[in-house]
Amino acid sequence: MKQSVSAFGGELVKCFLTAGSGDPIGFLVFDSDTRARAWSIYYGSQDGVAGSRISRLLETGEICEVNAIIEKSRQDAEAHRKR
């Protein structure tokens, strides 16, 4: 897995195998979402790989923005519980 990630310009930070299957779960870093998606499509097309899913992690500023939106919207979102 490390070699294929490197070939697409990425870095394998950590890789784990799940107890329920032999599918790896990895933490990868790419310099762009496009490179990450290209690697995911390549990896998912390999023989023996049932599928590939990749998710972008939020950066610190985005996490702060999400938290602010949640706090601002929480009261309206939970209003149905107070009836």
PDB file of C-alpha atoms in Angstrom:
ATOM      1  CA  MET A   1       0.000   0.000   0.000  1.00  0.00           C
ATOM      2  CA  LYS A   2       2.829   2.400   0.873  1.00  0.00           C
ATOM      3  CA  GLN A   3       4.413   2.084  -2.581  1.00  0.00           C
ATOM      4  CA  SER A   4       1.143   2.714  -4.427  1.00  0.00           C
ATOM      5  CA  VAL A   5       0.371   5.782  -2.282  1.00  0.00           C
ATOM      6  CA  SER A   6       3.876   7.154  -2.911  1.00  0.00           C
ATOM      7  CA  ALA A   7       3.506   6.602  -6.665  1.00  0.00           C
ATOM      8  CA  PHE A   8       0.545   9.012  -6.610  1.00  0.00           C
ATOM      9  CA  GLY A   9       2.477  11.647  -4.631  1.00  0.00           C
ATOM     10  CA  GLY A  10       1.014  10.765  -1.246  1.00  0.00           C
ATOM     11  CA  GLU A  11       2.280   9.596   2.116  1.00  0.00           C
ATOM     12  CA  LEU A  12       1.024   6.651   4.153  1.00  0.00           C
ATOM     13  CA  VAL A  13       0.881   7.850   7.767  1.00  0.00           C
ATOM     14  CA  LYS A  14      -0.634   4.730   9.398  1.00  0.00           C
ATOM     15  CA  CYS A  15      -2.260   1.558   8.150  1.00  0.00           C
ATOM     16  CA  PHE A  16      -4.372  -0.955  10.075  1.00  0.00           C
ATOM     17  CA  LEU A  17      -6.120  -4.211   9.226  1.00  0.00           C
ATOM     18  CA  THR A  18      -9.584  -4.621  10.677  1.00  0.00           C
ATOM     19  CA  ALA A  19     -10.444  -7.674  12.757  1.00  0.00           C
ATOM     20  CA  GLY A  20     -13.504  -8.453  10.634  1.00  0.00           C
ATOM     21  CA  SER A  21     -11.738  -8.537   7.284  1.00  0.00           C
ATOM     22  CA  GLY A  22      -8.381  -8.230   5.622  1.00  0.00           C
ATOM     23  CA  ASP A  23      -9.182  -4.777   4.257  1.00  0.00           C
ATOM     24  CA  PRO A  24      -6.676  -2.116   5.278  1.00  0.00           C
ATOM     25  CA  ILE A  25      -7.691   1.171   6.848  1.00  0.00           C
ATOM     26  CA  GLY A  26      -5.111   3.858   6.239  1.00  0.00           C
ATOM     27  CA  PHE A  27      -4.412   7.455   7.080  1.00  0.00           C
ATOM     28  CA  LEU A  28      -3.008   9.041   3.939  1.00  0.00           C
ATOM     29  CA  VAL A  29      -1.820  12.528   3.066  1.00  0.00           C
ATOM     30  CA  PHE A  30      -1.955  13.887  -0.491  1.00  0.00           C
ATOM     31  CA  ASP A  31      -1.178  17.387  -1.698  1.00  0.00           C
ATOM     32  CA  SER A  32      -4.578  17.646  -3.396  1.00  0.00           C
ATOM     33  CA  ASP A  33      -8.010  16.044  -3.325  1.00  0.00           C
ATOM     34  CA  THR A  34      -7.559  15.178  -7.015  1.00  0.00           C
ATOM     35  CA  ARG A  35      -4.470  13.053  -6.325  1.00  0.00           C
ATOM     36  CA  ALA A  36      -6.239  11.359  -3.426  1.00  0.00           C
ATOM     37  CA  ARG A  37      -9.251  10.515  -5.602  1.00  0.00           C
ATOM     38  CA  ALA A  38      -6.988   9.255  -8.405  1.00  0.00           C
ATOM     39  CA  TRP A  39      -5.220   6.912  -5.978  1.00  0.00           C
ATOM     40  CA  SER A  40      -8.543   5.718  -4.541  1.00  0.00           C
ATOM     41  CA  ILE A  41      -9.884   4.862  -8.005  1.00  0.00           C
ATOM     42  CA  TYR A  42      -6.634   3.095  -8.898  1.00  0.00           C
ATOM     43  CA  TYR A  43      -6.561   1.142  -5.629  1.00  0.00           C
ATOM     44  CA  GLY A  44     -10.224   0.150  -5.857  1.00  0.00           C
ATOM     45  CA  SER A  45      -9.715  -1.241  -9.367  1.00  0.00           C
ATOM     46  CA  GLN A  46      -7.045  -3.761  -8.311  1.00  0.00           C
ATOM     47  CA  ASP A  47      -7.779  -7.499  -8.355  1.00  0.00           C
ATOM     48  CA  GLY A  48      -8.876  -8.701  -4.939  1.00  0.00           C
ATOM     49  CA  VAL A  49     -10.007  -5.272  -3.725  1.00  0.00           C
ATOM     50  CA  ALA A  50     -13.764  -5.225  -3.202  1.00  0.00           C
ATOM     51  CA  GLY A  51     -13.920  -1.432  -3.022  1.00  0.00           C
ATOM     52  CA  SER A  52     -12.198   1.715  -1.918  1.00  0.00           C
ATOM     53  CA  ARG A  53     -13.565   4.671   0.008  1.00  0.00           C
ATOM     54  CA  ILE A  54     -11.691   7.823   0.849  1.00  0.00           C
ATOM     55  CA  SER A  55     -12.772  10.657   3.135  1.00  0.00           C
ATOM     56  CA  ARG A  56     -11.243  14.078   3.521  1.00  0.00           C
ATOM     57  CA  LEU A  57     -10.504  15.099   7.089  1.00  0.00           C
ATOM     58  CA  LEU A  58     -11.368  18.610   8.212  1.00  0.00           C
ATOM     59  CA  GLU A  59      -8.613  21.070   9.000  1.00  0.00           C
ATOM     60  CA  THR A  60      -8.527  23.031  12.280  1.00  0.00           C
ATOM     61  CA  GLY A  61     -10.203  26.159  10.885  1.00  0.00           C
ATOM     62  CA  GLU A  62     -12.964  24.082   9.315  1.00  0.00           C
ATOM     63  CA  ILE A  63     -13.568  22.238  12.590  1.00  0.00           C
ATOM     64  CA  CYS A  64     -13.958  25.570  14.407  1.00  0.00           C
ATOM     65  CA  GLU A  65     -16.403  26.759  11.745  1.00  0.00           C
ATOM     66  CA  VAL A  66     -18.431  23.533  12.010  1.00  0.00           C
ATOM     67  CA  ASN A  67     -18.570  23.838  15.801  1.00  0.00           C
ATOM     68  CA  ALA A  68     -19.802  27.436  15.527  1.00  0.00           C
ATOM     69  CA  ILE A  69     -22.550  26.388  13.078  1.00  0.00           C
ATOM     70  CA  ILE A  70     -23.632  23.561  15.398  1.00  0.00           C
ATOM     71  CA  GLU A  71     -23.818  25.854  18.425  1.00  0.00           C
ATOM     72  CA  LYS A  72     -25.738  28.490  16.475  1.00  0.00           C
ATOM     73  CA  SER A  73     -28.217  25.953  15.047  1.00  0.00           C
ATOM     74  CA  ARG A  74     -28.587  23.576  18.020  1.00  0.00           C
ATOM     75  CA  GLN A  75     -31.609  25.276  19.614  1.00  0.00           C
ATOM     76  CA  ASP A  76     -33.663  25.320  16.396  1.00  0.00           C
ATOM     77  CA  ALA A  77     -32.612  21.775  15.488  1.00  0.00           C
ATOM     78  CA  GLU A  78     -33.749  20.416  18.864  1.00  0.00           C
ATOM     79  CA  ALA A  79     -36.936  22.487  19.228  1.00  0.00           C
ATOM     80  CA  HIS A  80     -39.129  19.470  18.446  1.00  0.00           C
ATOM     81  CA  ARG A  81     -37.912  17.755  21.628  1.00  0.00           C
ATOM     82  CA  LYS A  82     -39.269  20.507  23.901  1.00  0.00           C
ATOM     83  CA  ARG A  83     -42.909  20.176  22.906  1.00  0.00           C
TER      84      ARG A  83
END
